[in-house]
Structure formats: C-alpha cells, structure tokens
Amino acid sequence: MAGPSDRVLRLLSVLSTRPSWTNRELAERLEVTERTVRRDVARLRELGYGIESDAGPWGGYRLAAGTAMPPLSLDDDEALAVAVALREVALKGTLGSDQAALSALFKLQRLLPRRVADRLGRFADAFVHTPQGTPDPVSSGVLLELASACRYQERLRLAYRDRNDRQSTREVEPYRLVRTSNRWYLVALSAGEWRTFRADRVIEAHRTGSPARIADPPDAARMVADMLTSHYPVYATIYLPMSMGQAQQLIPPGSGVHEAESNGTRVTLGGTDIDALATRLLELATPLTVLAPDELRSALRERLQAQLAALTG
C-alpha cells in the first residue's frame, strides 16, 4: 500500500493529465476513498500547488497557478527534456546576462537518477558543436560556482590565469555572468574596481561564505560589450525594428552595445574594416537601418545593387 507522500505525488500526476477530475473519478483512479482525496488535495494546497474546485455533483478539481514555486514531480522523459532545454538556453545565451538557467541546470543534474543521467550523456555525445573561437572550455564545476555566487551574492576566491598566462589568487564580489557569442564572462568588483574575467581562464572558484557587497552595479552586458569592442578600428551604429530581447538574440550581448528606442533597438558593433562590417550586417538577413557611418551605408548599397544585377542579368 502506498504511503501518504507517494499517494500525494500520484494524485498530482493524475491531476496534470486532464483539465478536470471529479472527486469520485480521482478516488476510483487512485483506489482510495473520496475523503482521502479531499485530504490529499488539502495537503497539495499546503505545499503551494494551486488546485481549484467546483461545488456540486458535476464539480471537480483542476490544477491552477499557485502562489509559490512548489516541488515538481517529473518522469524520466520530462526530466531529460528539461535538462536538454536548460543546457541549450545556457549555451546559446538566450537569456543574456541571466545565469538562472545555468544554475537550474546544475541543480537538476545533481538530482537526476543514474538512468536519466546516462541518457542525457548519450544524448550529448550524439551531437558535435562546431568551434566558436573559445580556446579553452569552461568546466561545469567552475560555471556552477560562478553562477551560484552571482545568484546568491557571495564573495568568490578565484585562481585566475591572465592573458600573459600569469596565475594569481584574488577575492572578488561577483555580480553577473555574461554570455557572448563564444565565451562566458564574469563581471565582478575586484579591489574596488569593476572588472570582467573570462570564465575559461578561471582555474578554480570557491565561494567564501561571506556576502558580496554590491553597490551601484554597472550594466553588465554593456560593460562586456564595451570591453570587447573597444579595440576595433571601425564601428557601425544600426537600428533594428525589433525589441531589445529579439535584437540580443540576433546580436548577442558582448558582440554589440544595445540601446532600447521607440519601436526598436539601436546597436553599436565593431569590425576590422568597412567591408567586414558590411558582410556581418548582410549575414543578419533582417531589415535594418544603418545610422552611421556613411561609408558603410554606401558599401551595403553597392553590394546589394551588384547582387540584384547578378540575379536579373
């Protein structure tokens, strides 16, 4: 005979399979009394699950939105699907500078049964990701520590390797993780100054247990973008007729500086020369307006006219 906890979880699973169930239907399905169903529904409500009920002989129970995030009950296929989706969101930087997906992914991976974890591993092995310019991969353990420290505002002790391959140990006040098109960056307060740290250069990261003292934080995504684009010899400013979120999916934070405008987004991005910028903008394959410089506008016009002539010639 199932215990109270198992029975409550089974009730939750049954409720999720249909829009509505009568008390009698639930009692027959679970092989318990209608009184037991009412008691278990009350227990689910105490745990934070929103369960609505209608009075009368034709009334019943149905799941609704709760007031808090309760525990979830997932079967093997659902757990695998959630883990894969979270990993894709984290790797692609869909949420910009938000590290919530990464933190949730590592929490879920720690709880996966061995049979599901093995399936997830086989699923990952079936895919090959093309190189995106990152010379050194970031270990999952390092990313977990960085994401957790940012989320819970704890000081970090980093073993870090700089661009000259010199190693040092430092304590930082972590603020945000920023995903660009090919790297993760940690934005943190170090020795009283806001800095960016490449996650693939972090050798070890450990939370100290001390609270981070964050005051007047910067726009993390813009700080990384400014750092990455500061060395380009030429820049382009374009207008995209889309929301900030859509523009950041097209041109990831760190590859450009995004500014919201009425009915669209202004983006500034750098390149090695006008020709390279023209190529980059054409590859976006979306309507846009070049605000500056004039040379880029002329280069794009010439390219498009040449392509049109080739198509109609």
mmCIF file of C-alpha atoms in Angstrom:
data_model
loop_
_atom_site.group_PDB
_atom_site.id
_atom_site.type_symbol
_atom_site.label_atom_id
_atom_site.label_comp_id
_atom_site.label_asym_id
_atom_site.label_seq_id
_atom_site.Cartn_x
_atom_site.Cartn_y
_atom_site.Cartn_z
ATOM 1 C CA MET A 1 0.000 0.000 0.000
ATOM 2 C CA ALA A 2 1.353 3.417 -0.982
ATOM 3 C CA GLY A 3 2.291 5.816 1.800
ATOM 4 C CA PRO A 4 0.827 9.330 2.148
ATOM 5 C CA SER A 5 3.728 11.016 0.322
ATOM 6 C CA ASP A 6 3.643 8.594 -2.601
ATOM 7 C CA ARG A 7 -0.131 8.915 -2.808
ATOM 8 C CA VAL A 8 0.005 12.712 -2.877
ATOM 9 C CA LEU A 9 2.598 12.674 -5.669
ATOM 10 C CA ARG A 10 0.469 10.223 -7.634
ATOM 11 C CA LEU A 11 -2.571 12.475 -7.169
ATOM 12 C CA LEU A 12 -0.573 15.401 -8.546
ATOM 13 C CA SER A 13 0.474 13.325 -11.554
ATOM 14 C CA VAL A 14 -3.113 12.272 -12.271
ATOM 15 C CA LEU A 15 -4.433 15.848 -11.947
ATOM 16 C CA SER A 16 -1.934 17.029 -14.563
ATOM 17 C CA THR A 17 -3.220 14.633 -17.231
ATOM 18 C CA ARG A 18 -6.681 16.199 -17.670
ATOM 19 C CA PRO A 19 -8.243 19.659 -17.322
ATOM 20 C CA SER A 20 -10.627 18.477 -14.581
ATOM 21 C CA TRP A 21 -11.427 15.442 -12.416
ATOM 22 C CA THR A 22 -14.402 14.747 -10.147
ATOM 23 C CA ASN A 23 -13.777 13.534 -6.627
ATOM 24 C CA ARG A 24 -15.255 10.149 -7.487
ATOM 25 C CA GLU A 25 -13.085 9.759 -10.597
ATOM 26 C CA LEU A 26 -9.945 10.529 -8.598
ATOM 27 C CA ALA A 27 -10.943 8.111 -5.837
ATOM 28 C CA GLU A 28 -11.508 5.307 -8.352
ATOM 29 C CA ARG A 29 -8.288 6.066 -10.235
ATOM 30 C CA LEU A 30 -6.183 6.131 -7.063
ATOM 31 C CA GLU A 31 -8.123 3.314 -5.358
ATOM 32 C CA VAL A 32 -8.815 5.361 -2.235
ATOM 33 C CA THR A 33 -11.875 6.904 -0.608
ATOM 34 C CA GLU A 34 -13.285 10.281 -1.620
ATOM 35 C CA ARG A 35 -12.447 11.533 1.872
ATOM 36 C CA THR A 36 -8.804 10.594 1.294
ATOM 37 C CA VAL A 37 -8.824 12.521 -1.995
ATOM 38 C CA ARG A 38 -10.088 15.657 -0.205
ATOM 39 C CA ARG A 39 -7.397 15.282 2.468
ATOM 40 C CA ASP A 40 -4.642 14.833 -0.142
ATOM 41 C CA VAL A 41 -5.866 17.832 -2.148
ATOM 42 C CA ALA A 42 -5.630 19.917 1.035
ATOM 43 C CA ARG A 43 -2.046 18.664 1.509
ATOM 44 C CA LEU A 44 -1.101 19.691 -2.034
ATOM 45 C CA ARG A 45 -2.537 23.156 -1.424
ATOM 46 C CA GLU A 46 -0.403 23.463 1.730
ATOM 47 C CA LEU A 47 2.667 22.650 -0.389
ATOM 48 C CA GLY A 48 1.903 25.561 -2.715
ATOM 49 C CA TYR A 49 0.086 23.860 -5.570
ATOM 50 C CA GLY A 50 -2.861 25.803 -6.943
ATOM 51 C CA ILE A 51 -5.824 23.415 -7.062
ATOM 52 C CA GLU A 52 -9.252 24.849 -7.817
ATOM 53 C CA SER A 53 -12.542 23.060 -7.092
ATOM 54 C CA ASP A 54 -16.167 23.427 -8.165
ATOM 55 C CA ALA A 55 -19.067 22.527 -5.892
ATOM 56 C CA GLY A 56 -21.975 20.303 -6.884
ATOM 57 C CA PRO A 57 -22.350 16.782 -8.296
ATOM 58 C CA TRP A 58 -20.629 17.745 -11.550
ATOM 59 C CA GLY A 59 -17.901 19.742 -9.898
ATOM 60 C CA GLY A 60 -14.306 18.636 -9.660
ATOM 61 C CA TYR A 61 -10.672 19.514 -9.122
ATOM 62 C CA ARG A 62 -8.253 21.125 -11.564
ATOM 63 C CA LEU A 63 -4.684 22.398 -11.425
ATOM 64 C CA ALA A 64 -4.181 26.170 -11.476
ATOM 65 C CA ALA A 65 -1.310 28.568 -10.890
ATOM 66 C CA GLY A 66 -0.062 28.567 -7.301
ATOM 67 C CA THR A 67 1.271 31.452 -5.229
ATOM 68 C CA ALA A 68 4.765 29.977 -4.853
ATOM 69 C CA MET A 69 7.065 27.598 -6.701
ATOM 70 C CA PRO A 70 6.311 24.144 -5.254
ATOM 71 C CA PRO A 71 8.308 20.931 -5.696
ATOM 72 C CA LEU A 72 7.911 19.381 -9.138
ATOM 73 C CA SER A 73 7.331 15.742 -9.962
ATOM 74 C CA LEU A 74 8.835 14.785 -13.340
ATOM 75 C CA ASP A 75 9.004 11.411 -15.033
ATOM 76 C CA ASP A 76 12.205 10.289 -16.789
ATOM 77 C CA ASP A 77 11.338 11.727 -20.205
ATOM 78 C CA GLU A 78 10.211 15.053 -18.715
ATOM 79 C CA ALA A 79 13.387 15.379 -16.633
ATOM 80 C CA LEU A 80 15.525 14.629 -19.691
ATOM 81 C CA ALA A 81 13.626 17.188 -21.793
ATOM 82 C CA VAL A 82 14.020 19.905 -19.145
ATOM 83 C CA ALA A 83 17.760 19.201 -18.750
ATOM 84 C CA VAL A 84 18.366 19.365 -22.510
ATOM 85 C CA ALA A 85 16.337 22.584 -22.847
ATOM 86 C CA LEU A 86 18.157 24.261 -19.957
ATOM 87 C CA ARG A 87 21.542 23.327 -21.404
ATOM 88 C CA GLU A 88 20.649 24.776 -24.812
ATOM 89 C CA VAL A 89 19.433 28.010 -23.202
ATOM 90 C CA ALA A 90 22.640 28.299 -21.174
ATOM 91 C CA LEU A 91 24.975 27.512 -24.085
ATOM 92 C CA LYS A 92 23.252 29.856 -26.523
ATOM 93 C CA GLY A 93 22.964 32.728 -24.039
ATOM 94 C CA THR A 94 19.268 33.149 -24.835
ATOM 95 C CA LEU A 95 18.688 34.914 -21.527
ATOM 96 C CA GLY A 96 21.581 37.324 -21.980
ATOM 97 C CA SER A 97 23.330 38.038 -18.682
ATOM 98 C CA ASP A 98 20.887 35.992 -16.573
ATOM 99 C CA GLN A 99 22.596 32.972 -15.012
ATOM 100 C CA ALA A 100 19.332 31.397 -13.749
ATOM 101 C CA ALA A 101 19.213 28.747 -16.498
ATOM 102 C CA LEU A 102 22.774 27.664 -15.766
ATOM 103 C CA SER A 103 22.146 27.454 -12.021
ATOM 104 C CA ALA A 104 18.914 25.486 -12.565
ATOM 105 C CA LEU A 105 20.683 23.090 -14.941
ATOM 106 C CA PHE A 106 23.348 22.110 -12.413
ATOM 107 C CA LYS A 107 20.763 21.706 -9.647
ATOM 108 C CA LEU A 108 18.741 19.387 -11.865
ATOM 109 C CA GLN A 109 21.797 17.376 -12.953
ATOM 110 C CA ARG A 110 22.681 16.666 -9.328
ATOM 111 C CA LEU A 111 19.198 15.245 -8.720
ATOM 112 C CA LEU A 112 18.839 13.153 -11.874
ATOM 113 C CA PRO A 113 18.597 9.383 -11.311
ATOM 114 C CA ARG A 114 21.523 7.469 -12.789
ATOM 115 C CA ARG A 115 19.365 6.041 -15.590
ATOM 116 C CA VAL A 116 18.324 9.555 -16.689
ATOM 117 C CA ALA A 117 21.840 10.987 -16.309
ATOM 118 C CA ASP A 118 23.157 8.194 -18.547
ATOM 119 C CA ARG A 119 20.543 9.026 -21.198
ATOM 120 C CA LEU A 120 21.497 12.689 -21.016
ATOM 121 C CA GLY A 121 25.152 11.759 -21.513
ATOM 122 C CA ARG A 122 24.346 9.617 -24.543
ATOM 123 C CA PHE A 123 22.225 12.435 -25.953
ATOM 124 C CA ALA A 124 25.101 14.906 -25.590
ATOM 125 C CA ASP A 125 27.569 12.501 -27.201
ATOM 126 C CA ALA A 126 25.372 12.294 -30.298
ATOM 127 C CA PHE A 127 25.937 15.950 -31.132
ATOM 128 C CA VAL A 128 29.069 17.770 -32.243
ATOM 129 C CA HIS A 129 29.205 21.543 -31.749
ATOM 130 C CA THR A 130 31.335 23.474 -34.186
ATOM 131 C CA PRO A 131 34.150 25.541 -32.616
ATOM 132 C CA GLN A 132 33.138 29.102 -31.798
ATOM 133 C CA GLY A 133 36.559 30.535 -31.084
ATOM 134 C CA THR A 134 36.909 29.575 -27.436
ATOM 135 C CA PRO A 135 40.452 28.202 -26.988
ATOM 136 C CA ASP A 136 39.757 26.571 -23.621
ATOM 137 C CA PRO A 137 36.448 25.084 -22.437
ATOM 138 C CA VAL A 138 34.942 26.161 -19.116
ATOM 139 C CA SER A 139 34.489 23.321 -16.643
ATOM 140 C CA SER A 140 30.961 22.738 -15.390
ATOM 141 C CA GLY A 141 32.202 22.998 -11.805
ATOM 142 C CA VAL A 142 33.640 26.468 -12.361
ATOM 143 C CA LEU A 143 30.491 27.690 -14.087
ATOM 144 C CA LEU A 144 28.368 26.308 -11.250
ATOM 145 C CA GLU A 145 30.380 28.187 -8.651
ATOM 146 C CA LEU A 146 30.324 31.439 -10.645
ATOM 147 C CA ALA A 147 26.586 31.210 -11.328
ATOM 148 C CA SER A 148 25.743 30.303 -7.728
ATOM 149 C CA ALA A 149 27.917 33.087 -6.317
ATOM 150 C CA CYS A 150 26.243 35.646 -8.578
ATOM 151 C CA ARG A 151 22.772 34.369 -7.771
ATOM 152 C CA TYR A 152 23.269 34.281 -4.009
ATOM 153 C CA GLN A 153 25.625 37.279 -3.802
ATOM 154 C CA GLU A 154 28.587 35.536 -2.117
ATOM 155 C CA ARG A 155 32.229 36.550 -2.330
ATOM 156 C CA LEU A 156 34.426 34.369 -4.518
ATOM 157 C CA ARG A 157 38.043 33.287 -4.262
ATOM 158 C CA LEU A 158 39.422 32.854 -7.795
ATOM 159 C CA ALA A 159 42.551 31.150 -9.076
ATOM 160 C CA TYR A 160 42.897 33.070 -12.330
ATOM 161 C CA ARG A 161 45.198 32.992 -15.377
ATOM 162 C CA ASP A 162 45.574 36.323 -17.206
ATOM 163 C CA ARG A 163 46.287 36.940 -20.895
ATOM 164 C CA ASN A 164 50.026 36.570 -20.271
ATOM 165 C CA ASP A 165 49.458 33.168 -18.629
ATOM 166 C CA ARG A 166 50.332 34.519 -15.177
ATOM 167 C CA GLN A 167 48.401 32.918 -12.322
ATOM 168 C CA SER A 168 47.109 34.727 -9.268
ATOM 169 C CA THR A 169 44.573 34.298 -6.479
ATOM 170 C CA ARG A 170 42.103 37.058 -5.702
ATOM 171 C CA GLU A 171 38.812 37.622 -3.915
ATOM 172 C CA VAL A 172 36.018 39.308 -5.869
ATOM 173 C CA GLU A 173 32.452 40.468 -5.361
ATOM 174 C CA PRO A 174 30.575 38.633 -8.169
ATOM 175 C CA TYR A 175 27.663 40.369 -9.862
ATOM 176 C CA ARG A 176 26.703 38.790 -13.203
ATOM 177 C CA LEU A 177 27.705 36.158 -15.751
ATOM 178 C CA VAL A 178 27.505 37.388 -19.350
ATOM 179 C CA ARG A 179 27.386 35.034 -22.324
ATOM 180 C CA THR A 180 28.717 36.372 -25.632
ATOM 181 C CA SER A 181 28.658 34.522 -28.937
ATOM 182 C CA ASN A 182 31.587 32.332 -27.884
ATOM 183 C CA ARG A 183 32.541 32.951 -24.234
ATOM 184 C CA TRP A 184 31.307 33.413 -20.678
ATOM 185 C CA TYR A 185 32.483 36.485 -18.735
ATOM 186 C CA LEU A 186 32.190 37.198 -15.022
ATOM 187 C CA VAL A 187 31.508 40.818 -14.099
ATOM 188 C CA ALA A 188 32.725 41.414 -10.549
ATOM 189 C CA LEU A 189 34.080 44.037 -8.172
ATOM 190 C CA SER A 190 37.801 43.451 -7.591
ATOM 191 C CA ALA A 191 39.915 45.654 -5.327
ATOM 192 C CA GLY A 192 37.286 48.382 -5.518
ATOM 193 C CA GLU A 193 37.033 48.382 -9.343
ATOM 194 C CA TRP A 194 34.554 46.757 -11.699
ATOM 195 C CA ARG A 195 36.306 44.117 -13.810
ATOM 196 C CA THR A 196 35.493 41.456 -16.365
ATOM 197 C CA PHE A 197 37.014 37.969 -16.056
ATOM 198 C CA ARG A 198 36.985 35.346 -18.793
ATOM 199 C CA ALA A 199 35.426 32.218 -17.319
ATOM 200 C CA ASP A 200 37.680 29.925 -19.352
ATOM 201 C CA ARG A 201 40.682 31.492 -17.580
ATOM 202 C CA VAL A 202 39.317 30.697 -14.115
ATOM 203 C CA ILE A 203 41.276 27.687 -12.844
ATOM 204 C CA GLU A 204 39.320 27.300 -9.602
ATOM 205 C CA ALA A 205 36.450 29.194 -7.982
ATOM 206 C CA HIS A 206 35.271 28.801 -4.393
ATOM 207 C CA ARG A 207 32.578 30.676 -2.515
ATOM 208 C CA THR A 208 33.871 32.081 0.786
ATOM 209 C CA GLY A 209 30.531 32.227 2.578
ATOM 210 C CA SER A 210 30.868 35.996 3.061
ATOM 211 C CA PRO A 211 28.209 38.228 1.500
ATOM 212 C CA ALA A 212 29.190 40.264 -1.549
ATOM 213 C CA ARG A 213 28.716 43.992 -1.081
ATOM 214 C CA ILE A 214 27.353 45.259 -4.372
ATOM 215 C CA ALA A 215 26.575 48.958 -4.627
ATOM 216 C CA ASP A 216 25.730 50.898 -7.781
ATOM 217 C CA PRO A 217 26.393 47.976 -10.157
ATOM 218 C CA PRO A 218 27.042 48.599 -13.870
ATOM 219 C CA ASP A 219 25.101 47.318 -16.871
ATOM 220 C CA ALA A 220 26.974 44.001 -17.046
ATOM 221 C CA ALA A 221 26.179 43.165 -20.666
ATOM 222 C CA ARG A 222 27.144 46.640 -21.832
ATOM 223 C CA MET A 223 30.362 46.569 -19.827
ATOM 224 C CA VAL A 224 31.412 43.329 -21.549
ATOM 225 C CA ALA A 225 30.354 44.687 -24.944
ATOM 226 C CA ASP A 226 32.347 47.896 -24.411
ATOM 227 C CA MET A 227 35.378 45.847 -23.395
ATOM 228 C CA LEU A 228 35.152 43.584 -26.442
ATOM 229 C CA THR A 229 34.528 46.335 -28.980
ATOM 230 C CA SER A 230 36.969 48.914 -27.622
ATOM 231 C CA HIS A 231 39.826 47.647 -29.807
ATOM 232 C CA TYR A 232 38.024 47.769 -33.176
ATOM 233 C CA PRO A 233 39.244 50.349 -35.708
ATOM 234 C CA VAL A 234 35.751 50.997 -37.128
ATOM 235 C CA TYR A 235 32.233 50.913 -35.712
ATOM 236 C CA ALA A 236 28.706 50.730 -37.057
ATOM 237 C CA THR A 237 25.515 52.017 -35.474
ATOM 238 C CA ILE A 238 22.343 50.392 -36.763
ATOM 239 C CA TYR A 239 18.640 50.458 -35.956
ATOM 240 C CA LEU A 240 16.721 47.170 -35.741
ATOM 241 C CA PRO A 241 12.886 47.333 -35.818
ATOM 242 C CA MET A 242 12.524 44.788 -33.017
ATOM 243 C CA SER A 243 12.524 44.544 -29.242
ATOM 244 C CA MET A 244 15.690 44.547 -27.156
ATOM 245 C CA GLY A 245 15.319 40.823 -26.458
ATOM 246 C CA GLN A 246 14.976 39.955 -30.142
ATOM 247 C CA ALA A 247 17.946 42.173 -31.031
ATOM 248 C CA GLN A 248 20.100 40.474 -28.378
ATOM 249 C CA GLN A 249 19.278 37.071 -29.847
ATOM 250 C CA LEU A 250 20.361 38.339 -33.275
ATOM 251 C CA ILE A 251 23.455 40.156 -31.987
ATOM 252 C CA PRO A 252 24.357 38.633 -28.585
ATOM 253 C CA PRO A 253 25.301 40.864 -25.632
ATOM 254 C CA GLY A 254 29.062 41.225 -25.778
ATOM 255 C CA SER A 255 29.049 41.434 -29.578
ATOM 256 C CA GLY A 256 27.375 44.819 -29.568
ATOM 257 C CA VAL A 257 26.025 47.581 -27.346
ATOM 258 C CA HIS A 258 22.203 47.610 -27.291
ATOM 259 C CA GLU A 259 20.006 50.611 -26.511
ATOM 260 C CA ALA A 260 16.207 50.483 -26.494
ATOM 261 C CA GLU A 261 14.418 53.022 -28.673
ATOM 262 C CA SER A 262 10.802 53.588 -29.596
ATOM 263 C CA ASN A 263 9.600 50.588 -31.617
ATOM 264 C CA GLY A 264 13.115 49.181 -31.947
ATOM 265 C CA THR A 265 16.709 48.851 -30.750
ATOM 266 C CA ARG A 266 19.890 50.786 -31.565
ATOM 267 C CA VAL A 267 23.002 48.585 -31.727
ATOM 268 C CA THR A 268 26.660 49.624 -31.961
ATOM 269 C CA LEU A 269 29.151 46.980 -33.087
ATOM 270 C CA GLY A 270 32.756 46.980 -34.225
ATOM 271 C CA GLY A 271 34.706 45.442 -37.074
ATOM 272 C CA THR A 272 38.142 45.276 -38.609
ATOM 273 C CA ASP A 273 37.064 47.382 -41.611
ATOM 274 C CA ILE A 274 34.006 48.612 -43.518
ATOM 275 C CA ASP A 275 33.954 45.514 -45.720
ATOM 276 C CA ALA A 276 33.866 43.203 -42.691
ATOM 277 C CA LEU A 277 31.027 45.198 -41.154
ATOM 278 C CA ALA A 278 29.058 45.075 -44.407
ATOM 279 C CA THR A 279 29.459 41.292 -44.508
ATOM 280 C CA ARG A 280 28.325 40.991 -40.878
ATOM 281 C CA LEU A 281 25.197 43.050 -41.471
ATOM 282 C CA LEU A 282 24.234 41.157 -44.614
ATOM 283 C CA GLU A 283 24.587 37.876 -42.711
ATOM 284 C CA LEU A 284 21.953 39.073 -40.241
ATOM 285 C CA ALA A 285 19.380 38.655 -43.044
ATOM 286 C CA THR A 286 16.936 41.058 -41.422
ATOM 287 C CA PRO A 287 15.639 44.584 -42.189
ATOM 288 C CA LEU A 288 17.806 47.261 -40.589
ATOM 289 C CA THR A 289 18.805 50.908 -40.936
ATOM 290 C CA VAL A 290 22.450 51.984 -40.956
ATOM 291 C CA LEU A 291 22.716 55.148 -38.860
ATOM 292 C CA ALA A 292 26.500 55.523 -39.202
ATOM 293 C CA PRO A 293 28.960 55.670 -40.830
ATOM 294 C CA ASP A 294 28.067 56.868 -44.327
ATOM 295 C CA GLU A 295 30.819 54.686 -45.839
ATOM 296 C CA LEU A 296 29.104 51.551 -44.549
ATOM 297 C CA ARG A 297 25.771 52.626 -45.978
ATOM 298 C CA SER A 298 27.403 53.142 -49.390
ATOM 299 C CA ALA A 299 29.196 49.778 -49.200
ATOM 300 C CA LEU A 300 25.955 47.953 -48.439
ATOM 301 C CA ARG A 301 24.135 49.731 -51.251
ATOM 302 C CA GLU A 302 26.849 48.751 -53.746
ATOM 303 C CA ARG A 303 26.791 45.129 -52.640
ATOM 304 C CA LEU A 304 23.026 44.872 -52.865
ATOM 305 C CA GLN A 305 22.965 46.520 -56.287
ATOM 306 C CA ALA A 306 25.616 44.071 -57.516
ATOM 307 C CA GLN A 307 23.630 41.109 -56.195
ATOM 308 C CA LEU A 308 20.437 42.414 -57.803
ATOM 309 C CA ALA A 309 22.226 42.892 -61.141
ATOM 310 C CA ALA A 310 23.579 39.350 -60.951
ATOM 311 C CA LEU A 311 20.106 37.966 -60.295
ATOM 312 C CA THR A 312 18.417 39.897 -63.103
ATOM 313 C CA GLY A 313 21.311 39.915 -65.548
#
